[in-house]
Amino acid sequence: MIRAAVLAISGCVALAASAWAAPPDSAEAKTAAREIYAKAVGLDTSIEGKKTPELAAWLAARFKSAGFSDADIHVIPMGETASLVVRLRGNGSGGKPILFLAHMDVVTAHRSDWTRDPFAFIEENGYFYGRGSYDNKSGLAGLAATFVQLKREGFTPKRDLVLVFSGDEETSGVTTKRLLAEHRDLIDGAFAMNSDAGGGALDETTGKPMAYALQTAEKTFASFTLTAHNPGGHSSQPRKENAIYDVVDALTHIRSYVFPVQWNATTLASLKAMGAEDKSALGKAAARFASKPGDAAATKTLTDSPFTVGQIRTTCVPTLLQGGHADNALPQSAVATVNCRIFPGVEIETVQAQLQKLAGPKIDIKTLDEYVSSDASPLRPDVLAAVKTAVEAIHPGTPVTPSMSAGATDGVFYRAAGIPTYGVGEVFIKDSDDFSHGLNERMPVATFYAGLIYWDALIRSIANAS
Ligand SMILES: [Zn+2]
């Protein structure tokens, strides 16, 4: 009897432990997260596969069974895709909510191009394979699993923590734009933590962690078409006026122009970190610029390198060229496409006006698409401290450095809407393992599971900070 009673009690305790508190490195936590990850990777949520609403609904059911109330789970259909917003309520002693971002959609992938089915979740040779296994379903699954776990154990943050999963980050970004414009009440926050940016680098040969980049800014992406028109005519009767010459003249002026040198707190912090690591001439210039921003010699060295020029200036470069219609006719039009990576805080119109000035009145300049520009997010000590805690939990001693990235994510829309956004992705990876957007995308198994420890530490730390 006694023995039986003891057994019953210990059984009960075991049950309670598994249901309420599974540490992020426990077998239960790993199994639960893997299940979410496998489901997410197994659904074709590309613009072709259209399964993002199915993933949103499946995740919503998960959150519901973990104890989130219907009022705190919102699946918001938008065209052929959807967003998912889930709120973990705080006790009200903190400030405005903190947002946690991921995207459910992926870049298109075709079975015929891949070694394995891109939408089958496959574990092989120490990797998880599948489209989105890196971008961004690892972060998505890690965040979802951590929120489920926190809810199950009854964790109450000081302020609301809000998961926002968008549905078309890889294409038009409409889900995020519309969430911000039409559902601001659901996703308003003091700042956002974005799993789709930031992350750690591993040494290519040793596999040792080198540094963690905390992304605080994204350069604005904008492409412009530069068009020259001309009546054309027979090439046996050439005139001085020629559409191709006009475009070439415009490009020549753009080629010799350099946009003003610029910096912000992130620029200086990342150049300082680079200078500490890299003892080459470039590294020395980075260190000098960090201690003496705008220094002429340092600026020249950084500008001459394709790796650093974008860190201190807006850059614009021609990427496409077309013109004419026959080898024996004067061209009636010529078009060059110029792609710009604009320094945070600079308006797209300002760059367009500068290009127009350089190109002259014969050239008609238009933006190729609708773009959004954003400023850098201020370095928050609480965010930096939480990221350091999380990095320390998986790779002790790794330096955390603020960084600006050249690519764009949903974060640009949040920053433009006045919500500072920090790229705090959990992935530490070698460059040679990064197949995001490419073929045979994969994620080291150990990296995915380390991510659970990272998210748990990050969320608990920031939730209790203020
Ligand atoms: Zn992404």
Tab-separated table of C-alpha atoms and ligand atoms in Angstrom:
chain	number	residue	atom	x	y	z
A	1	MET	CA	0.000	0.000	0.000
A	2	ILE	CA	2.643	2.435	1.082
A	3	ARG	CA	4.829	1.478	-1.769
A	4	ALA	CA	1.921	1.871	-4.139
A	5	ALA	CA	1.102	5.241	-2.655
A	6	VAL	CA	4.661	6.411	-3.064
A	7	LEU	CA	4.619	5.235	-6.631
A	8	ALA	CA	1.402	7.058	-7.276
A	9	ILE	CA	2.789	10.264	-5.812
A	10	SER	CA	6.061	10.040	-7.683
A	11	GLY	CA	4.108	9.244	-10.843
A	12	CYS	CA	2.074	12.356	-10.213
A	13	VAL	CA	5.164	14.477	-9.733
A	14	ALA	CA	6.656	13.118	-12.933
A	15	LEU	CA	3.459	13.943	-14.788
A	16	ALA	CA	3.380	17.440	-13.347
A	17	ALA	CA	7.001	17.988	-14.279
A	18	SER	CA	6.431	16.932	-17.870
A	19	ALA	CA	3.221	18.943	-18.196
A	20	TRP	CA	4.305	22.126	-16.500
A	21	ALA	CA	8.026	22.598	-16.497
A	22	ALA	CA	10.235	21.131	-19.182
A	23	PRO	CA	13.632	22.854	-19.269
A	24	PRO	CA	14.624	23.800	-22.832
A	25	ASP	CA	17.357	21.147	-22.917
A	26	SER	CA	15.021	18.350	-21.731
A	27	ALA	CA	13.873	15.537	-23.994
A	28	GLU	CA	10.230	16.688	-23.628
A	29	ALA	CA	11.044	20.227	-24.720
A	30	LYS	CA	13.073	18.994	-27.683
A	31	THR	CA	10.345	16.594	-28.818
A	32	ALA	CA	7.665	19.267	-28.559
A	33	ALA	CA	9.733	21.795	-30.522
A	34	ARG	CA	10.752	19.251	-33.154
A	35	GLU	CA	7.090	18.440	-33.759
A	36	ILE	CA	6.278	22.089	-34.474
A	37	TYR	CA	9.397	22.439	-36.642
A	38	ALA	CA	8.590	19.270	-38.625
A	39	LYS	CA	5.007	20.400	-39.238
A	40	ALA	CA	6.126	23.872	-40.353
A	41	VAL	CA	8.871	22.639	-42.709
A	42	GLY	CA	6.553	19.943	-44.106
A	43	LEU	CA	4.012	22.487	-45.346
A	44	ASP	CA	4.733	24.319	-48.600
A	45	THR	CA	4.161	27.879	-47.434
A	46	SER	CA	5.748	29.438	-50.514
A	47	ILE	CA	3.701	31.736	-52.734
A	48	GLU	CA	3.126	28.683	-54.966
A	49	GLY	CA	2.226	26.171	-52.248
A	50	LYS	CA	-0.168	28.553	-50.448
A	51	LYS	CA	-0.189	26.536	-47.208
A	52	THR	CA	0.537	29.440	-44.871
A	53	PRO	CA	-3.125	29.626	-43.683
A	54	GLU	CA	-2.973	25.894	-42.900
A	55	LEU	CA	0.186	26.401	-40.835
A	56	ALA	CA	-1.360	29.395	-39.026
A	57	ALA	CA	-4.460	27.333	-38.144
A	58	TRP	CA	-2.362	24.380	-36.939
A	59	LEU	CA	-0.201	26.614	-34.759
A	60	ALA	CA	-3.284	28.383	-33.392
A	61	ALA	CA	-4.658	25.001	-32.254
A	62	ARG	CA	-1.319	24.263	-30.561
A	63	PHE	CA	-1.421	27.522	-28.652
A	64	LYS	CA	-5.019	26.878	-27.670
A	65	SER	CA	-4.242	23.431	-26.272
A	66	ALA	CA	-1.342	24.965	-24.317
A	67	GLY	CA	-3.831	27.180	-22.493
A	68	PHE	CA	-3.911	30.432	-24.465
A	69	SER	CA	-7.460	31.775	-24.600
A	70	ASP	CA	-9.273	32.393	-27.878
A	71	ALA	CA	-9.120	36.122	-27.173
A	72	ASP	CA	-5.320	35.943	-27.246
A	73	ILE	CA	-4.975	33.965	-30.498
A	74	HIS	CA	-5.677	35.725	-33.786
A	75	VAL	CA	-5.426	34.161	-37.216
A	76	ILE	CA	-5.854	37.006	-39.671
A	77	PRO	CA	-6.428	35.892	-43.267
A	78	MET	CA	-5.017	38.196	-45.932
A	79	GLY	CA	-5.604	37.201	-49.532
A	80	GLU	CA	-4.086	33.769	-50.086
A	81	THR	CA	-1.944	33.961	-46.983
A	82	ALA	CA	-2.439	34.792	-43.281
A	83	SER	CA	-0.846	36.205	-40.147
A	84	LEU	CA	-0.895	34.766	-36.650
A	85	VAL	CA	-0.766	36.881	-33.494
A	86	VAL	CA	-0.581	35.293	-30.027
A	87	ARG	CA	-0.430	37.162	-26.739
A	88	LEU	CA	1.119	35.911	-23.499
A	89	ARG	CA	-0.391	38.240	-20.924
A	90	GLY	CA	1.789	40.042	-18.405
A	91	ASN	CA	0.875	41.164	-14.891
A	92	GLY	CA	0.791	44.802	-15.994
A	93	SER	CA	3.758	45.966	-13.939
A	94	GLY	CA	5.936	46.484	-17.010
A	95	GLY	CA	5.652	48.792	-19.990
A	96	LYS	CA	4.146	48.359	-23.448
A	97	PRO	CA	4.278	44.838	-24.935
A	98	ILE	CA	7.372	43.283	-26.502
A	99	LEU	CA	6.870	41.745	-29.940
A	100	PHE	CA	8.576	38.566	-31.177
A	101	LEU	CA	8.664	38.218	-34.956
A	102	ALA	CA	9.005	35.356	-37.424
A	103	HIS	CA	7.578	34.642	-40.858
A	104	MET	CA	5.659	31.517	-41.833
A	105	ASP	CA	6.207	31.761	-45.590
A	106	VAL	CA	9.275	30.535	-47.477
A	107	VAL	CA	10.990	31.101	-50.809
A	108	THR	CA	9.662	28.847	-53.579
A	109	ALA	CA	11.419	25.476	-53.962
A	110	HIS	CA	10.928	22.734	-56.567
A	111	ARG	CA	11.379	18.990	-56.048
A	112	SER	CA	13.161	18.616	-59.419
A	113	ASP	CA	15.931	21.025	-58.344
A	114	TRP	CA	16.519	19.527	-54.886
A	115	THR	CA	18.273	16.350	-53.788
A	116	ARG	CA	15.416	15.646	-51.335
A	117	ASP	CA	11.779	16.740	-51.286
A	118	PRO	CA	12.010	20.394	-50.109
A	119	PHE	CA	8.717	20.034	-48.235
A	120	ALA	CA	9.489	16.784	-46.443
A	121	PHE	CA	11.140	17.281	-43.050
A	122	ILE	CA	14.185	15.016	-43.163
A	123	GLU	CA	16.828	14.439	-40.486
A	124	GLU	CA	20.055	13.079	-41.994
A	125	ASN	CA	23.801	13.299	-41.239
A	126	GLY	CA	23.302	15.682	-38.333
A	127	TYR	CA	21.121	18.092	-40.309
A	128	PHE	CA	17.446	18.880	-40.638
A	129	TYR	CA	16.701	19.341	-44.347
A	130	GLY	CA	13.842	21.212	-45.990
A	131	ARG	CA	12.852	24.592	-47.364
A	132	GLY	CA	12.619	27.002	-44.447
A	133	SER	CA	14.682	24.793	-42.111
A	134	TYR	CA	16.877	27.868	-41.672
A	135	ASP	CA	14.835	30.798	-42.996
A	136	ASN	CA	12.763	31.239	-40.868
A	137	LYS	CA	11.047	28.096	-39.571
A	138	SER	CA	13.812	27.329	-37.081
A	139	GLY	CA	13.185	30.666	-35.366
A	140	LEU	CA	9.439	30.259	-35.786
A	141	ALA	CA	9.410	26.804	-34.181
A	142	GLY	CA	11.793	27.869	-31.407
A	143	LEU	CA	9.641	30.872	-30.532
A	144	ALA	CA	6.366	28.928	-30.747
A	145	ALA	CA	7.686	26.057	-28.617
A	146	THR	CA	9.038	28.472	-26.001
A	147	PHE	CA	5.746	30.379	-25.770
A	148	VAL	CA	3.844	27.086	-25.398
A	149	GLN	CA	6.233	26.016	-22.637
A	150	LEU	CA	6.032	29.353	-20.807
A	151	LYS	CA	2.225	29.228	-20.910
A	152	ARG	CA	2.143	25.631	-19.647
A	153	GLU	CA	4.300	26.412	-16.649
A	154	GLY	CA	2.240	29.495	-15.812
A	155	PHE	CA	5.043	31.994	-16.473
A	156	THR	CA	3.782	35.568	-16.077
A	157	PRO	CA	5.942	38.302	-17.598
A	158	LYS	CA	5.834	41.892	-16.352
A	159	ARG	CA	4.335	43.003	-19.629
A	160	ASP	CA	2.556	41.283	-22.514
A	161	LEU	CA	4.733	39.286	-24.891
A	162	VAL	CA	3.270	39.085	-28.378
A	163	LEU	CA	4.202	36.608	-31.096
A	164	VAL	CA	3.663	37.978	-34.588
A	165	PHE	CA	4.065	35.494	-37.449
A	166	SER	CA	3.709	37.091	-40.872
A	167	GLY	CA	2.689	35.325	-44.081
A	168	ASP	CA	4.556	36.907	-47.006
A	169	GLU	CA	7.889	38.269	-45.830
A	170	GLU	CA	9.690	36.660	-48.772
A	171	THR	CA	7.455	38.329	-51.344
A	172	SER	CA	5.401	41.478	-50.853
A	173	GLY	CA	5.381	42.005	-47.078
A	174	VAL	CA	1.704	42.948	-47.266
A	175	THR	CA	0.752	40.952	-44.147
A	176	THR	CA	3.105	43.023	-42.001
A	177	LYS	CA	2.161	46.321	-43.647
A	178	ARG	CA	-1.525	45.578	-43.072
A	179	LEU	CA	-1.027	44.374	-39.496
A	180	LEU	CA	0.686	47.679	-38.734
A	181	ALA	CA	-1.926	49.742	-40.584
A	182	GLU	CA	-5.140	47.930	-39.631
A	183	HIS	CA	-4.440	45.861	-36.496
A	184	ARG	CA	-2.061	48.123	-34.609
A	185	ASP	CA	-3.987	47.433	-31.371
A	186	LEU	CA	-3.016	43.749	-31.629
A	187	ILE	CA	0.639	44.292	-32.429
A	188	ASP	CA	1.531	47.579	-30.807
A	189	GLY	CA	4.669	47.296	-28.748
A	190	ALA	CA	7.577	49.120	-27.174
A	191	PHE	CA	9.962	47.260	-29.456
A	192	ALA	CA	10.259	44.061	-31.475
A	193	MET	CA	12.661	41.114	-31.355
A	194	ASN	CA	13.032	39.629	-34.835
A	195	SER	CA	14.067	35.986	-35.250
A	196	ASP	CA	14.598	36.571	-38.984
A	197	ALA	CA	17.773	38.662	-38.573
A	198	GLY	CA	20.870	38.739	-36.418
A	199	GLY	CA	22.757	35.609	-35.395
A	200	GLY	CA	26.119	34.067	-34.689
A	201	ALA	CA	29.030	33.079	-36.891
A	202	LEU	CA	31.007	29.848	-36.481
A	203	ASP	CA	34.592	29.494	-37.633
A	204	GLU	CA	34.711	27.618	-40.934
A	205	THR	CA	37.442	25.177	-39.880
A	206	THR	CA	37.162	24.869	-36.112
A	207	GLY	CA	33.394	25.367	-35.803
A	208	LYS	CA	34.036	27.609	-32.793
A	209	PRO	CA	31.713	30.572	-32.230
A	210	MET	CA	33.362	33.833	-33.314
A	211	ALA	CA	30.834	36.612	-32.782
A	212	TYR	CA	27.149	37.334	-32.476
A	213	ALA	CA	25.631	40.120	-34.572
A	214	LEU	CA	22.674	41.898	-32.968
A	215	GLN	CA	20.965	43.590	-35.881
A	216	THR	CA	19.730	47.105	-35.090
A	217	ALA	CA	19.405	48.540	-38.585
A	218	GLU	CA	18.749	47.529	-42.148
A	219	LYS	CA	19.790	49.503	-45.169
A	220	THR	CA	16.883	50.518	-47.348
A	221	PHE	CA	16.729	48.633	-50.618
A	222	ALA	CA	15.597	50.651	-53.634
A	223	SER	CA	16.057	50.151	-57.365
A	224	PHE	CA	15.595	52.908	-59.933
A	225	THR	CA	15.144	52.794	-63.691
A	226	LEU	CA	17.011	55.465	-65.669
A	227	THR	CA	15.378	55.829	-69.065
A	228	ALA	CA	16.406	57.873	-72.123
A	229	HIS	CA	13.965	58.333	-75.011
A	230	ASN	CA	14.847	59.258	-78.567
A	231	PRO	CA	12.949	59.420	-81.898
A	232	GLY	CA	15.453	56.901	-83.295
A	233	GLY	CA	15.992	56.500	-87.031
A	234	HIS	CA	18.339	54.832	-89.511
A	235	SER	CA	21.780	54.025	-88.174
A	236	SER	CA	23.329	55.185	-91.508
A	237	GLN	CA	22.278	58.740	-90.578
A	238	PRO	CA	23.461	59.085	-86.972
A	239	ARG	CA	22.743	62.193	-84.915
A	240	LYS	CA	24.554	63.500	-81.877
A	241	GLU	CA	21.513	62.664	-79.749
A	242	ASN	CA	21.387	58.959	-78.903
A	243	ALA	CA	19.463	57.211	-76.126
A	244	ILE	CA	22.293	54.776	-75.398
A	245	TYR	CA	24.864	57.570	-75.134
A	246	ASP	CA	22.520	59.467	-72.822
A	247	VAL	CA	22.199	56.522	-70.435
A	248	VAL	CA	25.923	55.799	-70.578
A	249	ASP	CA	26.702	59.480	-69.804
A	250	ALA	CA	24.329	59.325	-66.826
A	251	LEU	CA	25.968	56.132	-65.532
A	252	THR	CA	29.416	57.679	-65.929
A	253	HIS	CA	28.414	60.534	-63.657
A	254	ILE	CA	26.941	58.098	-61.109
A	255	ARG	CA	30.104	56.012	-61.266
A	256	SER	CA	32.320	58.877	-60.188
A	257	TYR	CA	29.993	60.060	-57.425
A	258	VAL	CA	30.280	58.902	-53.813
A	259	PHE	CA	27.414	59.479	-51.381
A	260	PRO	CA	28.326	61.296	-48.155
A	261	VAL	CA	30.034	59.354	-45.394
A	262	GLN	CA	27.630	58.551	-42.517
A	263	TRP	CA	27.602	56.678	-39.242
A	264	ASN	CA	25.414	55.910	-36.260
A	265	ALA	CA	25.938	54.109	-32.931
A	266	THR	CA	25.663	50.723	-34.669
A	267	THR	CA	28.216	51.654	-37.356
A	268	LEU	CA	30.759	52.666	-34.743
A	269	ALA	CA	30.156	49.629	-32.504
A	270	SER	CA	30.457	47.169	-35.404
A	271	LEU	CA	33.587	48.846	-36.827
A	272	LYS	CA	35.133	48.848	-33.360
A	273	ALA	CA	34.468	45.110	-33.031
A	274	MET	CA	35.874	44.511	-36.507
A	275	GLY	CA	39.016	46.474	-35.605
A	276	ALA	CA	39.521	44.361	-32.493
A	277	GLU	CA	39.388	41.117	-34.531
A	278	ASP	CA	40.982	42.047	-37.834
A	279	LYS	CA	44.586	43.280	-37.793
A	280	SER	CA	44.821	43.942	-41.547
A	281	ALA	CA	44.898	47.474	-43.016
A	282	LEU	CA	41.133	47.299	-43.352
A	283	GLY	CA	40.705	46.291	-39.699
A	284	LYS	CA	42.976	49.135	-38.611
A	285	ALA	CA	40.927	51.598	-40.663
A	286	ALA	CA	37.759	50.247	-39.017
A	287	ALA	CA	39.252	50.784	-35.553
A	288	ARG	CA	40.414	54.286	-36.463
A	289	PHE	CA	37.000	55.232	-37.893
A	290	ALA	CA	35.314	53.935	-34.719
A	291	SER	CA	37.506	56.133	-32.518
A	292	LYS	CA	37.564	59.087	-34.920
A	293	PRO	CA	34.355	58.947	-37.013
A	294	GLY	CA	34.774	60.433	-40.481
A	295	ASP	CA	38.603	60.347	-40.372
A	296	ALA	CA	39.680	60.957	-43.987
A	297	ALA	CA	42.296	58.196	-44.349
A	298	ALA	CA	40.150	55.586	-42.583
A	299	THR	CA	37.135	56.601	-44.651
A	300	LYS	CA	39.106	56.129	-47.873
A	301	THR	CA	40.297	52.638	-46.907
A	302	LEU	CA	36.788	51.569	-45.825
A	303	THR	CA	35.281	53.035	-49.006
A	304	ASP	CA	37.748	51.182	-51.242
A	305	SER	CA	36.652	47.789	-49.867
A	306	PRO	CA	33.374	46.225	-51.053
A	307	PHE	CA	33.033	44.646	-47.590
A	308	THR	CA	32.925	47.940	-45.715
A	309	VAL	CA	31.859	50.686	-48.129
A	310	GLY	CA	28.183	49.907	-47.448
A	311	GLN	CA	28.694	50.329	-43.708
A	312	ILE	CA	29.497	54.051	-43.993
A	313	ARG	CA	27.642	55.250	-47.075
A	314	THR	CA	24.625	54.902	-49.280
A	315	THR	CA	25.736	52.979	-52.360
A	316	CYS	CA	24.170	52.877	-55.831
A	317	VAL	CA	25.362	50.673	-58.668
A	318	PRO	CA	24.012	49.779	-62.137
A	319	THR	CA	22.767	46.184	-62.259
A	320	LEU	CA	20.792	45.887	-65.519
A	321	LEU	CA	21.057	47.507	-68.941
A	322	GLN	CA	18.883	47.361	-72.016
A	323	GLY	CA	18.497	49.526	-75.087
A	324	GLY	CA	17.834	49.658	-78.791
A	325	HIS	CA	15.777	47.324	-80.956
A	326	ALA	CA	17.909	46.505	-84.019
A	327	ASP	CA	21.589	46.551	-84.890
A	328	ASN	CA	20.896	48.885	-87.845
A	329	ALA	CA	18.579	51.349	-86.116
A	330	LEU	CA	19.146	54.309	-83.811
A	331	PRO	CA	17.865	53.363	-80.347
A	332	GLN	CA	14.444	54.742	-79.439
A	333	SER	CA	15.077	54.056	-75.802
A	334	ALA	CA	17.683	52.822	-73.362
A	335	VAL	CA	17.141	51.829	-69.743
A	336	ALA	CA	19.590	51.208	-66.940
A	337	THR	CA	18.551	49.810	-63.579
A	338	VAL	CA	20.455	51.203	-60.631
A	339	ASN	CA	20.231	49.395	-57.284
A	340	CYS	CA	20.784	51.434	-54.151
A	341	ARG	CA	21.392	50.377	-50.544
A	342	ILE	CA	20.442	53.462	-48.615
A	343	PHE	CA	21.884	54.381	-45.246
A	344	PRO	CA	19.295	54.189	-42.417
A	345	GLY	CA	17.508	57.479	-41.910
A	346	VAL	CA	18.011	58.721	-45.493
A	347	GLU	CA	14.820	59.154	-47.518
A	348	ILE	CA	14.448	57.331	-50.836
A	349	GLU	CA	13.424	60.643	-52.484
A	350	THR	CA	16.702	62.243	-51.418
A	351	VAL	CA	18.668	59.523	-53.189
A	352	GLN	CA	16.440	59.774	-56.266
A	353	ALA	CA	16.968	63.554	-56.394
A	354	GLN	CA	20.748	63.060	-56.220
A	355	LEU	CA	20.647	60.494	-59.050
A	356	GLN	CA	18.550	62.895	-61.129
A	357	LYS	CA	21.070	65.666	-60.548
A	358	LEU	CA	23.877	63.398	-61.739
A	359	ALA	CA	21.939	61.956	-64.688
A	360	GLY	CA	20.698	65.291	-66.007
A	361	PRO	CA	17.356	66.343	-67.455
A	362	LYS	CA	17.388	63.934	-70.434
A	363	ILE	CA	17.004	60.958	-68.115
A	364	ASP	CA	13.672	59.950	-66.636
A	365	ILE	CA	14.129	58.295	-63.215
A	366	LYS	CA	11.504	56.118	-61.514
A	367	THR	CA	11.556	53.705	-58.598
A	368	LEU	CA	11.105	50.108	-59.718
A	369	ASP	CA	8.782	49.195	-56.832
A	370	GLU	CA	7.315	50.684	-53.656
A	371	TYR	CA	9.989	50.728	-50.979
A	372	VAL	CA	10.030	51.674	-47.327
A	373	SER	CA	12.936	53.442	-45.673
A	374	SER	CA	13.677	53.139	-41.984
A	375	ASP	CA	16.010	54.552	-39.383
A	376	ALA	CA	18.385	52.597	-37.149
A	377	SER	CA	16.897	51.399	-33.853
A	378	PRO	CA	18.546	52.888	-30.770
A	379	LEU	CA	20.773	50.478	-28.852
A	380	ARG	CA	18.666	49.504	-25.813
A	381	PRO	CA	20.726	48.340	-22.822
A	382	ASP	CA	17.959	45.902	-21.769
A	383	VAL	CA	17.888	44.285	-25.222
A	384	LEU	CA	21.677	44.083	-25.365
A	385	ALA	CA	21.769	42.534	-21.874
A	386	ALA	CA	19.078	39.962	-22.720
A	387	VAL	CA	20.847	38.951	-25.938
A	388	LYS	CA	24.144	38.640	-24.056
A	389	THR	CA	22.440	36.397	-21.477
A	390	ALA	CA	20.986	34.197	-24.225
A	391	VAL	CA	24.271	33.971	-26.175
A	392	GLU	CA	26.110	33.217	-22.933
A	393	ALA	CA	23.670	30.332	-22.284
A	394	ILE	CA	24.719	28.508	-25.464
A	395	HIS	CA	28.161	29.856	-26.419
A	396	PRO	CA	29.796	31.412	-23.333
A	397	GLY	CA	32.309	34.174	-23.983
A	398	THR	CA	31.108	35.047	-27.482
A	399	PRO	CA	31.151	38.815	-28.080
A	400	VAL	CA	27.821	40.451	-29.026
A	401	THR	CA	28.117	43.310	-31.522
A	402	PRO	CA	25.434	45.588	-32.944
A	403	SER	CA	25.239	45.354	-36.720
A	404	MET	CA	23.524	46.802	-39.752
A	405	SER	CA	22.504	44.428	-42.514
A	406	ALA	CA	22.223	45.136	-46.210
A	407	GLY	CA	19.228	42.856	-46.690
A	408	ALA	CA	15.674	43.661	-45.670
A	409	THR	CA	13.146	41.792	-43.501
A	410	ASP	CA	9.757	42.579	-41.968
A	411	GLY	CA	11.786	44.611	-39.453
A	412	VAL	CA	11.992	47.523	-41.881
A	413	PHE	CA	8.204	48.016	-41.679
A	414	TYR	CA	8.209	47.989	-37.876
A	415	ARG	CA	11.064	50.483	-37.708
A	416	ALA	CA	9.320	52.701	-40.251
A	417	ALA	CA	6.151	52.490	-38.106
A	418	GLY	CA	8.050	53.727	-35.050
A	419	ILE	CA	8.633	50.351	-33.357
A	420	PRO	CA	12.384	49.843	-32.799
A	421	THR	CA	13.314	46.356	-33.991
A	422	TYR	CA	16.238	44.106	-33.110
A	423	GLY	CA	17.413	41.133	-35.155
A	424	VAL	CA	18.055	38.491	-32.483
A	425	GLY	CA	18.020	35.199	-34.428
A	426	GLU	CA	19.121	32.100	-32.506
A	427	VAL	CA	21.211	30.495	-35.237
A	428	PHE	CA	24.996	30.132	-34.936
A	429	ILE	CA	26.179	28.769	-38.267
A	430	LYS	CA	29.131	28.451	-40.629
A	431	ASP	CA	28.870	30.372	-43.894
A	432	SER	CA	29.218	27.047	-45.705
A	433	ASP	CA	26.042	25.739	-43.981
A	434	ASP	CA	23.935	28.722	-45.038
A	435	PHE	CA	21.637	27.648	-47.869
A	436	SER	CA	18.769	29.999	-47.056
A	437	HIS	CA	16.870	30.953	-50.244
A	438	GLY	CA	19.055	28.382	-52.083
A	439	LEU	CA	19.007	24.675	-52.850
A	440	ASN	CA	18.959	21.913	-50.210
A	441	GLU	CA	18.452	24.318	-47.302
A	442	ARG	CA	19.427	22.722	-44.007
A	443	MET	CA	19.987	23.350	-40.314
A	444	PRO	CA	22.453	21.518	-38.059
A	445	VAL	CA	20.401	19.459	-35.579
A	446	ALA	CA	22.485	20.683	-32.629
A	447	THR	CA	21.972	24.309	-33.682
A	448	PHE	CA	18.197	23.913	-33.708
A	449	TYR	CA	18.137	22.429	-30.199
A	450	ALA	CA	20.605	25.015	-28.861
A	451	GLY	CA	18.111	27.579	-30.176
A	452	LEU	CA	15.547	26.378	-27.613
A	453	ILE	CA	17.940	27.229	-24.784
A	454	TYR	CA	18.664	30.571	-26.444
A	455	TRP	CA	14.996	31.578	-26.802
A	456	ASP	CA	14.138	30.450	-23.278
A	457	ALA	CA	16.982	32.540	-21.819
A	458	LEU	CA	16.272	35.548	-24.051
A	459	ILE	CA	12.536	35.694	-23.393
A	460	ARG	CA	12.792	35.177	-19.630
A	461	SER	CA	15.538	37.772	-19.418
A	462	ILE	CA	13.804	40.513	-21.418
A	463	ALA	CA	10.397	39.754	-19.874
A	464	ASN	CA	11.744	40.344	-16.387
A	465	ALA	CA	13.967	43.303	-17.303
A	466	SER	CA	11.433	46.092	-17.187
B	1	ZN	ZN	13.576	35.266	-43.625
